[in-house]
Coordinates of C-alpha atoms in Angstrom, one line a residue:
Chain A
M1 CA -36.5 -6.8 11.7
S2 CA -34.5 -8.5 14.3
A3 CA -34.8 -7.2 17.9
G4 CA -31.1 -6.6 18.2
I5 CA -31.0 -4.1 15.3
Q6 CA -34.2 -2.5 16.4
N7 CA -32.9 -1.9 19.9
A8 CA -29.7 -0.5 18.6
I9 CA -31.6 1.9 16.4
Y10 CA -33.9 2.9 19.2
R11 CA -30.8 3.6 21.4
I12 CA -29.6 6.0 18.8
R13 CA -33.0 7.6 18.6
K14 CA -33.0 8.2 22.3
I15 CA -29.8 10.2 22.0
A16 CA -31.2 12.0 18.9
L17 CA -34.4 12.9 20.7
A18 CA -32.4 14.3 23.6
A19 CA -30.3 16.4 21.2
A20 CA -33.5 17.6 19.4
V21 CA -35.2 18.7 22.6
L22 CA -32.2 20.4 24.2
G23 CA -30.9 21.8 20.9
T24 CA -34.3 23.3 19.9
A25 CA -34.6 24.9 23.4
A26 CA -31.1 26.4 23.0
A27 CA -31.9 27.4 19.4
L28 CA -35.0 29.3 20.6
V29 CA -32.8 31.2 23.1
G30 CA -30.5 32.0 20.3
F31 CA -33.4 33.1 18.1
F32 CA -34.3 35.8 20.6
S33 CA -30.8 36.7 21.7
A34 CA -28.8 36.5 18.5
R35 CA -31.1 36.7 15.5
E36 CA -28.3 37.1 12.9
D37 CA -26.3 34.2 14.2
F38 CA -29.5 32.1 14.4
Y39 CA -30.2 32.7 10.7
R40 CA -26.6 31.9 9.7
T41 CA -26.2 28.8 11.7
Y42 CA -29.7 27.5 10.9
L43 CA -29.0 27.8 7.2
I44 CA -25.7 25.9 7.5
S45 CA -27.3 23.1 9.6
F46 CA -30.3 22.9 7.4
L47 CA -28.2 22.6 4.3
F48 CA -26.1 19.9 5.9
W49 CA -29.0 17.6 6.9
W50 CA -30.9 18.3 3.8
G51 CA -27.8 17.2 2.0
I52 CA -28.0 13.8 3.6
S53 CA -31.6 13.3 2.5
L54 CA -30.8 14.5 -1.0
G55 CA -27.5 12.6 -1.2
S56 CA -29.4 9.5 -0.3
L57 CA -31.7 10.1 -3.2
A58 CA -28.7 10.2 -5.5
L59 CA -26.8 7.3 -4.0
I60 CA -29.8 5.0 -4.2
M61 CA -30.4 6.0 -7.8
I62 CA -26.8 5.3 -8.7
H63 CA -27.3 1.9 -7.0
H64 CA -30.5 1.1 -9.0
V65 CA -28.7 2.0 -12.2
A66 CA -25.3 0.5 -11.6
A67 CA -26.2 -2.2 -9.0
G68 CA -23.2 -3.6 -7.1
R69 CA -22.7 -5.3 -3.8
W70 CA -22.1 -2.1 -1.9
G71 CA -25.7 -1.0 -2.2
F72 CA -27.2 -3.9 -0.5
A73 CA -26.9 -2.8 3.1
V74 CA -27.0 1.0 2.3
R75 CA -30.4 0.8 0.5
R76 CA -32.7 0.8 3.6
I77 CA -30.6 3.6 5.2
C78 CA -30.9 5.7 2.1
E79 CA -34.6 5.0 1.8
A80 CA -35.3 6.0 5.4
A81 CA -33.2 9.2 4.8
I82 CA -35.3 10.0 1.7
R83 CA -38.5 9.5 3.7
T84 CA -37.4 12.3 6.0
L85 CA -38.0 14.8 3.2
P86 CA -41.4 15.9 4.5
V87 CA -39.6 16.9 7.7
M88 CA -37.1 18.9 5.6
I89 CA -40.0 20.9 4.2
V90 CA -41.0 21.8 7.8
L91 CA -37.4 22.6 8.6
F92 CA -37.2 24.7 5.5
L93 CA -40.1 26.9 6.7
P94 CA -38.0 29.0 9.2
I95 CA -35.7 29.9 6.3
Y96 CA -38.5 30.6 4.0
L97 CA -40.3 32.8 6.5
S98 CA -37.1 34.7 7.3
R99 CA -36.1 35.0 3.7
Y100 CA -36.2 38.8 3.8
N101 CA -33.7 38.8 6.6
I102 CA -31.4 36.2 5.2
Y103 CA -31.2 37.0 1.5
G104 CA -30.1 40.6 0.9
W105 CA -31.5 40.7 -2.6
L106 CA -35.0 40.2 -1.2
G107 CA -34.7 42.9 1.4
H108 CA -35.2 46.6 0.5
S109 CA -32.7 48.0 3.0
E110 CA -29.6 47.2 1.0
G111 CA -28.9 50.6 -0.4
P112 CA -26.4 50.4 -3.3
H113 CA -27.6 47.2 -4.9
H114 CA -25.7 47.1 -8.2
E115 CA -27.3 47.0 -11.5
V116 CA -25.7 43.5 -11.6
V117 CA -28.4 42.3 -9.1
D118 CA -31.1 44.3 -10.9
A119 CA -30.2 42.5 -14.1
K120 CA -30.9 39.2 -12.4
R121 CA -34.4 40.2 -11.2
L122 CA -36.0 37.9 -13.7
Y123 CA -34.6 35.0 -11.6
L124 CA -34.0 36.7 -8.2
N125 CA -37.5 37.7 -7.2
D126 CA -39.7 36.6 -4.4
G127 CA -42.4 34.9 -6.4
F128 CA -40.1 32.8 -8.5
F129 CA -38.0 32.0 -5.5
T130 CA -41.2 30.6 -3.8
V131 CA -42.3 28.7 -6.9
R132 CA -38.9 27.1 -7.3
A133 CA -38.7 26.0 -3.7
I134 CA -42.1 24.4 -3.9
G135 CA -41.1 22.8 -7.2
Y136 CA -37.9 21.3 -5.8
F137 CA -39.7 19.7 -2.9
V138 CA -42.5 18.4 -5.1
I139 CA -40.0 16.8 -7.5
W140 CA -37.9 15.3 -4.6
L141 CA -41.0 14.0 -2.9
L142 CA -42.4 12.4 -6.0
M143 CA -39.0 10.8 -6.9
G144 CA -38.6 9.6 -3.3
R145 CA -42.1 8.2 -3.2
F146 CA -41.6 6.2 -6.4
L147 CA -38.1 4.9 -5.4
V148 CA -39.0 3.9 -1.9
G149 CA -42.5 2.7 -2.7
R150 CA -41.3 0.3 -5.4
S151 CA -38.5 -1.0 -3.3
Y152 CA -40.9 -1.7 -0.4
R153 CA -43.4 -3.4 -2.7
Q154 CA -40.6 -5.8 -3.8
D155 CA -40.2 -6.8 -0.2
E156 CA -43.8 -8.0 -0.2
N157 CA -44.3 -9.5 -3.6
G158 CA -40.7 -10.3 -4.8
D159 CA -41.5 -9.1 -8.3
P160 CA -38.1 -9.1 -10.1
S161 CA -39.4 -6.7 -12.8
I162 CA -39.4 -3.9 -10.2
N163 CA -35.6 -3.6 -10.5
R164 CA -36.2 -2.6 -14.2
G165 CA -38.7 0.1 -13.3
L166 CA -36.4 1.5 -10.6
A167 CA -33.5 1.6 -13.0
R168 CA -35.6 3.3 -15.7
L169 CA -36.6 6.1 -13.3
S170 CA -33.1 6.4 -11.8
A171 CA -31.2 7.2 -15.0
P172 CA -33.2 10.3 -15.8
G173 CA -33.8 10.8 -12.1
L174 CA -30.0 11.4 -11.6
I175 CA -30.1 14.2 -14.2
V176 CA -33.1 15.7 -12.4
Y177 CA -31.3 15.4 -9.1
M178 CA -28.2 17.2 -10.5
L179 CA -30.3 20.0 -11.9
T180 CA -32.6 20.5 -8.9
V181 CA -29.7 20.5 -6.4
T182 CA -27.7 22.9 -8.6
F183 CA -30.7 25.3 -8.7
A184 CA -31.5 24.9 -5.0
S185 CA -27.9 25.5 -4.0
V186 CA -27.9 28.7 -6.1
D187 CA -31.2 29.8 -4.6
W188 CA -30.5 29.0 -1.0
A189 CA -26.7 29.5 -0.7
M190 CA -25.1 31.2 -3.6
S191 CA -27.7 34.0 -3.7
L192 CA -26.5 35.1 -0.3
E193 CA -23.9 37.0 -2.4
P194 CA -26.1 37.9 -5.3
E195 CA -23.5 39.8 -7.3
W196 CA -21.3 36.7 -7.4
F197 CA -21.6 33.6 -9.6
S198 CA -19.8 30.3 -10.2
S199 CA -20.8 27.5 -12.5
M200 CA -19.0 25.0 -10.1
Y201 CA -21.3 25.9 -7.2
G202 CA -24.0 23.2 -7.7
I203 CA -21.6 20.3 -8.2
L204 CA -19.8 21.4 -5.1
F205 CA -23.0 20.7 -3.2
V206 CA -23.5 17.5 -5.1
A207 CA -20.1 16.2 -4.2
G208 CA -20.5 17.3 -0.6
Q209 CA -23.9 15.5 -0.3
A210 CA -22.5 12.3 -1.7
L211 CA -19.6 12.4 0.7
S212 CA -21.9 13.2 3.7
V213 CA -24.3 10.3 3.0
L214 CA -21.5 7.8 2.4
A215 CA -19.9 8.9 5.7
F216 CA -23.2 8.7 7.4
S217 CA -24.0 5.2 6.1
I218 CA -20.5 3.9 7.1
I219 CA -20.9 5.3 10.6
L220 CA -24.3 3.7 11.0
L221 CA -23.3 0.3 9.5
T222 CA -20.1 0.0 11.5
R223 CA -22.2 0.7 14.6
L224 CA -24.7 -2.0 13.6
R225 CA -22.2 -4.5 12.1
R226 CA -22.5 -7.1 14.9
E227 CA -26.2 -7.4 14.7
E228 CA -27.9 -10.0 12.6
P229 CA -28.7 -10.1 9.7
L230 CA -26.1 -7.4 8.9
A231 CA -23.3 -9.3 10.5
G232 CA -23.8 -11.9 7.8
I233 CA -22.9 -9.5 4.9
L234 CA -20.8 -6.7 6.5
K235 CA -17.5 -8.4 5.8
P236 CA -14.3 -6.4 5.4
V237 CA -14.8 -6.4 1.7
Y238 CA -18.2 -4.6 2.2
F239 CA -16.6 -1.8 4.0
H240 CA -13.8 -1.8 1.4
D241 CA -16.4 -1.0 -1.2
L242 CA -18.1 1.8 0.8
G243 CA -14.7 3.1 1.8
N244 CA -13.6 3.2 -1.8
L245 CA -16.7 5.3 -2.6
M246 CA -16.1 7.6 0.3
F247 CA -12.4 7.9 -0.9
A248 CA -13.5 8.7 -4.4
F249 CA -15.9 11.4 -3.4
T250 CA -13.2 12.9 -1.1
V251 CA -11.0 13.2 -4.1
F252 CA -13.9 14.5 -6.2
W253 CA -14.7 17.1 -3.6
A254 CA -11.1 18.3 -3.7
Y255 CA -11.1 18.3 -7.5
I256 CA -14.3 20.5 -7.6
T257 CA -13.3 22.8 -4.8
F258 CA -9.9 23.4 -6.3
S259 CA -11.3 23.8 -9.9
Q260 CA -13.5 26.6 -8.7
Y261 CA -10.6 28.2 -7.0
I262 CA -8.1 28.0 -9.9
I263 CA -10.6 29.2 -12.5
I264 CA -11.4 32.3 -10.4
W265 CA -7.7 32.7 -9.3
A266 CA -6.5 32.5 -12.9
G267 CA -9.2 34.8 -14.2
N268 CA -8.6 37.4 -11.4
L269 CA -11.7 39.3 -12.4
P270 CA -13.2 41.9 -10.0
E271 CA -16.7 40.4 -10.2
E272 CA -15.5 36.9 -9.3
I273 CA -12.7 37.3 -6.7
P274 CA -14.7 38.9 -3.9
W275 CA -16.1 35.5 -2.9
F276 CA -12.6 34.3 -2.1
M277 CA -11.6 37.7 -0.6
N278 CA -14.5 37.4 1.8
R279 CA -13.2 33.9 2.7
S280 CA -9.6 34.8 3.2
G281 CA -9.7 37.3 6.0
R282 CA -8.3 36.7 9.5
G283 CA -8.9 33.2 10.7
L284 CA -10.7 32.2 7.5
V285 CA -7.4 31.4 5.7
G286 CA -6.8 29.0 8.6
V287 CA -10.2 27.3 7.9
A288 CA -9.3 27.0 4.2
V289 CA -5.9 25.5 5.0
F290 CA -7.6 23.2 7.5
L291 CA -10.0 22.0 4.8
T292 CA -7.2 21.4 2.4
V293 CA -5.3 19.4 4.9
F294 CA -8.0 17.6 6.8
H295 CA -10.9 17.4 4.3
F296 CA -8.5 16.2 1.6
A297 CA -4.8 15.5 2.1
V298 CA -4.8 13.5 5.4
P299 CA -8.0 11.5 4.7
F300 CA -6.7 10.9 1.1
L301 CA -3.4 9.4 2.4
I302 CA -5.1 7.3 5.1
M303 CA -7.8 6.0 2.8
L304 CA -5.3 5.2 0.1
S305 CA -4.4 2.1 2.0
R306 CA -6.6 -0.9 1.5
L307 CA -6.3 -1.9 5.2
S308 CA -7.8 1.3 6.4
K309 CA -11.0 0.6 4.4
Q310 CA -11.3 -3.1 5.3
R311 CA -11.0 -2.6 9.0
A312 CA -14.3 -1.5 10.3
H313 CA -12.9 0.4 13.3
I314 CA -10.6 2.5 11.1
I315 CA -13.1 3.3 8.3
R316 CA -15.5 4.2 11.1
V317 CA -13.1 6.8 12.5
M318 CA -12.5 8.1 8.9
A319 CA -16.3 8.3 8.3
I320 CA -16.9 10.2 11.6
W321 CA -14.1 12.5 10.6
M322 CA -15.4 13.2 7.1
F323 CA -18.9 13.7 8.5
A324 CA -17.5 16.4 10.9
V325 CA -15.4 18.2 8.3
R326 CA -18.4 18.5 6.0
F327 CA -19.8 21.0 8.6
V328 CA -16.5 22.9 8.5
D329 CA -16.7 23.1 4.7
L330 CA -20.3 24.3 4.7
Y331 CA -19.4 26.8 7.4
W332 CA -16.6 28.1 5.2
I333 CA -18.9 28.4 2.2
I334 CA -21.9 30.0 4.0
S335 CA -20.7 31.8 7.0
P336 CA -18.5 34.5 5.4
A337 CA -21.6 35.6 3.3
F338 CA -23.0 36.9 6.6
N339 CA -19.7 37.9 8.3
P340 CA -17.1 38.5 5.5
K341 CA -13.4 38.5 6.0
S342 CA -13.3 37.3 9.6
L343 CA -13.7 34.1 11.4
H344 CA -17.0 34.6 13.2
L345 CA -18.1 31.9 15.7
H346 CA -21.0 31.9 18.0
W347 CA -22.2 29.3 20.5
L348 CA -25.0 28.6 18.1
D349 CA -22.5 27.3 15.6
F350 CA -21.9 24.4 17.9
V351 CA -25.5 23.9 19.0
M352 CA -27.5 24.3 15.8
P353 CA -26.1 21.2 13.9
F354 CA -27.3 19.0 16.9
A355 CA -30.6 20.7 17.1
V356 CA -31.5 20.2 13.4
G357 CA -29.7 16.9 13.4
G358 CA -31.5 15.6 16.4
I359 CA -34.8 16.2 14.8
W360 CA -33.7 14.6 11.6
M361 CA -32.1 11.6 13.3
T362 CA -35.2 11.0 15.5
V363 CA -37.4 10.8 12.4
F364 CA -34.8 8.9 10.5
C365 CA -34.4 6.2 13.2
T366 CA -38.2 5.8 13.5
L367 CA -38.5 5.2 9.8
L368 CA -35.4 2.9 9.6
A369 CA -36.7 0.7 12.5
K370 CA -40.0 0.1 10.7
R371 CA -38.7 -1.9 7.8
P372 CA -36.4 -4.9 7.5
I373 CA -32.8 -3.6 7.4
L374 CA -32.1 -5.5 4.2
P375 CA -34.1 -5.8 1.0
Q376 CA -36.0 -9.1 1.1
H377 CA -36.6 -10.2 -2.4
D378 CA -34.2 -8.3 -4.7
P379 CA -33.2 -10.9 -7.2
R380 CA -29.7 -9.3 -7.6
F381 CA -29.1 -10.0 -3.9
P382 CA -30.5 -13.5 -3.2
L383 CA -30.6 -13.9 0.6
R384 CA -28.4 -17.0 0.3
Q385 CA -25.6 -14.7 -0.8
Q386 CA -25.6 -13.1 2.6
E387 CA -24.6 -16.3 4.3
K388 CA -21.4 -16.5 2.4
Chain B
M1 CA 12.7 -35.0 -5.3
S2 CA 11.6 -33.9 -8.8
E3 CA 12.2 -36.7 -11.2
T4 CA 13.3 -36.3 -14.8
V5 CA 11.0 -38.2 -17.1
R6 CA 11.3 -38.2 -20.9
E7 CA 14.5 -36.1 -20.4
K8 CA 12.3 -33.1 -19.6
K9 CA 12.1 -31.2 -16.3
L10 CA 8.9 -31.6 -14.4
Y11 CA 7.1 -28.2 -14.0
G12 CA 4.4 -29.5 -11.7
L13 CA 1.1 -31.1 -11.4
T14 CA -2.2 -29.6 -12.5
A15 CA -5.8 -30.4 -11.4
E16 CA -8.7 -29.5 -13.6
F17 CA -12.2 -28.4 -12.4
D18 CA -15.4 -27.5 -14.0
S19 CA -16.6 -24.8 -11.6
P20 CA -15.0 -21.9 -9.7
E21 CA -16.6 -23.2 -6.5
A22 CA -14.8 -26.5 -6.9
L23 CA -11.6 -24.7 -7.6
I24 CA -11.8 -22.6 -4.5
V25 CA -12.5 -25.7 -2.3
A26 CA -9.4 -27.4 -3.9
A27 CA -7.3 -24.2 -3.5
E28 CA -8.1 -24.1 0.2
K29 CA -7.1 -27.7 0.7
I30 CA -3.9 -27.2 -1.2
R31 CA -3.1 -24.1 0.8
D32 CA -3.9 -25.9 4.1
A33 CA -1.6 -28.8 3.1
G34 CA 1.3 -26.3 3.1
Y35 CA 2.0 -25.8 -0.6
R36 CA 3.1 -22.3 -1.5
D37 CA 4.3 -22.4 -5.1
I38 CA 0.9 -22.8 -6.6
D39 CA -0.9 -21.1 -9.5
A40 CA -4.5 -21.1 -10.7
F41 CA -5.8 -20.5 -14.2
T42 CA -9.4 -19.4 -14.8
P43 CA -11.4 -18.0 -17.7
F44 CA -12.4 -15.0 -15.6
P45 CA -11.5 -13.4 -12.3
V46 CA -12.8 -15.6 -9.4
H47 CA -13.6 -13.7 -6.2
G48 CA -12.0 -15.2 -3.2
L49 CA -9.5 -17.2 -5.1
T50 CA -6.4 -15.3 -4.0
E51 CA -7.5 -15.7 -0.4
A52 CA -8.2 -19.4 -0.9
M53 CA -4.7 -19.9 -2.4
G54 CA -3.1 -18.0 0.4
V55 CA -1.3 -15.6 -2.0
K56 CA 0.7 -13.1 -0.2
R57 CA -0.1 -9.4 -0.8
S58 CA 1.8 -8.1 -3.8
W59 CA 4.0 -5.0 -3.2
L60 CA 2.9 -3.6 -6.5
G61 CA 0.8 -1.0 -4.5
W62 CA 4.0 0.4 -3.0
L63 CA 5.5 0.6 -6.4
V64 CA 2.5 2.5 -7.7
L65 CA 2.7 4.9 -4.7
L66 CA 6.4 5.5 -5.5
G67 CA 5.5 6.1 -9.2
G68 CA 2.9 8.7 -8.1
V69 CA 5.3 10.5 -5.8
L70 CA 8.0 10.5 -8.4
G71 CA 5.6 11.7 -11.1
G72 CA 4.1 14.4 -8.9
S73 CA 7.4 15.8 -7.6
G74 CA 8.9 15.5 -11.1
G75 CA 6.0 17.6 -12.4
L76 CA 6.4 20.2 -9.7
Y77 CA 10.2 20.4 -10.3
L78 CA 9.7 20.7 -14.1
Q79 CA 7.4 23.7 -13.7
Y80 CA 9.5 25.2 -11.0
W81 CA 12.6 24.9 -13.1
I82 CA 10.9 26.4 -16.2
N83 CA 9.0 29.2 -14.5
V84 CA 11.4 30.3 -11.8
I85 CA 14.9 29.3 -12.9
E86 CA 15.2 28.9 -16.6
F87 CA 12.6 31.1 -18.2
P88 CA 10.7 33.4 -15.7
V89 CA 7.9 35.4 -17.4
N90 CA 5.8 38.0 -15.6
I91 CA 2.2 36.8 -16.2
G92 CA -0.3 39.3 -14.9
G93 CA 2.0 40.3 -12.1
R94 CA 1.8 37.0 -10.4
P95 CA 4.8 35.5 -8.6
F96 CA 7.0 33.3 -10.7
F97 CA 6.2 30.4 -8.3
S98 CA 2.5 30.5 -8.7
W99 CA 1.7 27.1 -7.2
P100 CA -2.1 27.1 -7.9
A101 CA -1.3 27.0 -11.6
F102 CA 1.1 24.1 -11.1
V103 CA -1.5 21.9 -9.4
P104 CA -3.2 20.5 -12.6
V105 CA 0.2 19.5 -14.1
I106 CA 1.3 18.0 -10.8
F107 CA -1.9 16.0 -10.7
E108 CA -1.5 14.7 -14.2
C109 CA 2.1 13.8 -13.7
T110 CA 1.2 11.9 -10.5
V111 CA -1.4 9.9 -12.4
L112 CA 1.0 9.3 -15.3
G113 CA 3.8 8.2 -13.0
A114 CA 1.5 5.9 -11.0
A115 CA 0.0 4.4 -14.1
L116 CA 3.3 3.7 -15.8
F117 CA 4.7 2.1 -12.6
A118 CA 1.5 0.1 -12.2
V119 CA 1.7 -1.3 -15.8
F120 CA 5.4 -1.9 -16.0
G121 CA 5.7 -2.9 -12.4
M122 CA 3.0 -5.5 -12.9
F123 CA 5.0 -6.7 -16.0
G124 CA 8.2 -6.9 -14.0
L125 CA 6.8 -8.7 -11.0
N126 CA 5.1 -11.2 -13.2
G127 CA 8.2 -11.8 -15.3
L128 CA 6.5 -10.6 -18.5
P129 CA 6.8 -10.5 -21.4
R130 CA 7.2 -14.2 -21.6
P131 CA 6.3 -15.9 -24.9
H132 CA 6.1 -19.4 -23.5
H133 CA 5.1 -21.1 -20.3
P134 CA 5.2 -24.9 -19.5
I135 CA 1.6 -24.8 -18.5
F136 CA 0.6 -24.3 -22.1
D137 CA 1.6 -27.9 -22.7
A138 CA -0.9 -29.2 -20.2
E139 CA -3.5 -31.4 -21.7
G140 CA -6.7 -29.5 -22.5
F141 CA -5.2 -26.3 -21.1
E142 CA -6.8 -24.1 -23.8
R143 CA -10.1 -24.6 -22.0
A144 CA -8.7 -22.5 -19.2
S145 CA -9.8 -19.5 -21.3
D146 CA -13.2 -21.0 -21.9
D147 CA -14.9 -23.2 -19.3
R148 CA -12.3 -25.0 -17.2
F149 CA -10.5 -24.1 -14.0
F150 CA -6.9 -25.3 -13.4
I151 CA -4.7 -25.2 -10.3
A152 CA -1.1 -26.2 -10.4
I153 CA 1.4 -27.2 -7.8
E154 CA 4.9 -26.4 -9.0
A155 CA 7.7 -29.0 -8.6
G156 CA 9.9 -26.3 -7.0
D157 CA 7.6 -26.2 -3.9
P158 CA 9.5 -27.4 -0.8
C159 CA 6.5 -29.7 0.0
F160 CA 6.4 -31.2 -3.4
D161 CA 6.9 -34.9 -3.7
F162 CA 5.9 -36.4 -7.0
E163 CA 4.1 -39.5 -5.7
E164 CA 2.6 -38.0 -2.6
T165 CA 1.5 -34.8 -4.2
R166 CA 0.0 -36.8 -7.0
R167 CA -1.9 -38.9 -4.5
F168 CA -3.0 -35.8 -2.7
M169 CA -4.3 -34.1 -5.9
N170 CA -6.1 -37.2 -6.9
G171 CA -8.1 -36.9 -3.7
L172 CA -9.2 -33.3 -4.6
Q173 CA -12.1 -34.6 -6.7
A174 CA -10.6 -33.0 -9.8
M175 CA -11.8 -34.0 -13.3
A176 CA -8.2 -34.8 -14.2
V177 CA -4.7 -34.6 -12.7
T178 CA -1.9 -34.1 -15.2
E179 CA 1.9 -33.9 -15.1
V180 CA 3.3 -30.9 -16.9
Y181 CA 6.9 -30.9 -18.2
S182 CA 8.9 -27.9 -19.2
D183 CA 10.8 -28.0 -22.5
D184 CA 13.8 -25.9 -21.5
V185 CA 15.9 -28.1 -19.3

C-alpha cells in the first residue's frame, strides 16, 4: 500500500476515533439520563452501520458473480467493511441485553397483547430470537471469511481459479444474504410492532443497505481519488459506473417503499394500516414528504444526468447526501415504533450515529489500511489495465 | 474539391485496420487533423472510440427525457380524465383523485414514452430506415461485421481534399485505403 493512501486513511481514522470516544461518552450520559431514547437511537444507528457491513457482503458477491469494471476499486473497501462484522457482534450486545426493554412482545408488562401476537409465539419467543441472532452472525461471519480469505489469498499466489470458487459461493450466497437480512430485519426492526406485518419489509432493508454501501464507497473513493494507485483507475467513467449503481438503487428504494405503501393503502385493512398511521402524525408526514422529495425525486433528477455521475465532485456531494438521508429513512421506519404519531427528536438522535459510526469507522480504517487498496492478481483486472 | 470520377459522386475515403487499438490511434489522428465528418465501422462496440473520433454528444438523451415527461403527464391526465371528469366511481369511499393508485400507471407510461422516443428518436437522428449506404460498396467492407475495423472521412468534410486526405490516410498505417463512390448522383 502506498504511503499516500495509508496516510489519507489514517487521517480519516483519527477523526473516527475522536467521534467514537466523544460519542461513546455522550451515549453513556444518554444511557443514564434518557434510557428510552438511548434504546431507540442506538437501534437506528446499529441498523445503519450494520447495513454497511452487510451491504458490502452483498455488493462484493454481486461483483464476484457478475464481474465488471466498477468492482475493482470497491472490492477492498467492501472486504474491510465485511471484516468489521465481529465488531458488529459486540455492538449488537447492548441491543440483545436490553431486548426486554426494546421489544414489547418479549416484555411482560404490555397488558392487552392481542391474540395476534400470541399466535406468533412460535416465532416470537426469547429462545428462538437468541438462536436466530447467533445463526445470522455465524452465517455472515463464515461467508465473509470465505470471501475475504480467498480474495486475499489471490493477492499472494495469483491463482486464477480462485475467481471461480468465489463466484460459486456468491451465487447461492446472495440468496442466503437476502433471506438472512429479511429475517434479521423482521427480528430486530419489524417486531417492534409485533401485530403488524409486511412482506416488503426485508427487501426495504436490502435496498437501503445496497444504497448505503454504494454511497459510502463513492464518498471514500472520491476522497482518495488523487492518491496512487487509485488515481490510475478512478477516471470519470469509473464514477459513472458507481453513480449508475447508486442511481439504480435510489430508484429501487423508491419502488420498494412505494410498493409497500400502495399495497397497504389499497387494502386499507385495520391490521395493516396502523404502521402508516403511526408514521403520519404531526411532523412525521413532513419526514415522509422529505423522504419522497430528497431521498428520491431530487437525487433522481440530478443523477439522471450523465455529467453529474462523471464529475467526481458532484457525485461525491450526491453520495454524501444519500448517505445522510439513509439515516432519515431509518429514523422514519424505526422511531415511530417507540414514539408513534409524533416527531420525536432527542439530542441522542444526532450523537448516536457518530458514536456507533466512529467505532465502526475506526475499525474499518485499520483493516483497510492493512491491505493493498487494489486486488493484486485478479486475472479479470490485469494491472496493466489500470494504467490506461 | 470533390472530383467526379467514373461519373459517380465521391462519398469519401476509408481506411481499414485489423484491431480496435489501431483504429482508435487512427481516429485520434484524424480528429486532431481537424476532420469532423468521419464515421467508423466496427464488428462490436469499441470503448473509447467516440471520444477518439471527437463525436459531439447526441441530444437523444433530451429527446428521451421529453418522451418520459410526455408519457408520464399523459398517463396522469388519462387517469384524471377518466376517474374525475368522465366516469367518477366511488371506490371504497376514496377521493376520485386518488393519486397513489395513479402512480403505477404514470410510471409505466413514463417508461413507455421514454422507450418509444429513444427507439424512434435514434432512428430519426440516424436517418433510418435507409436501405442502402455508399459504404457498402467499399472493397471488403463485409468484414466490418467480422474482423476488420474501418474509418471513413466523408468528402463533404470542409477539410477534405482528395489528394491531401488520401496522402494523410496513407500515413495512418492502415491495411488499405480505398475510395468509395456513391451511386445516387
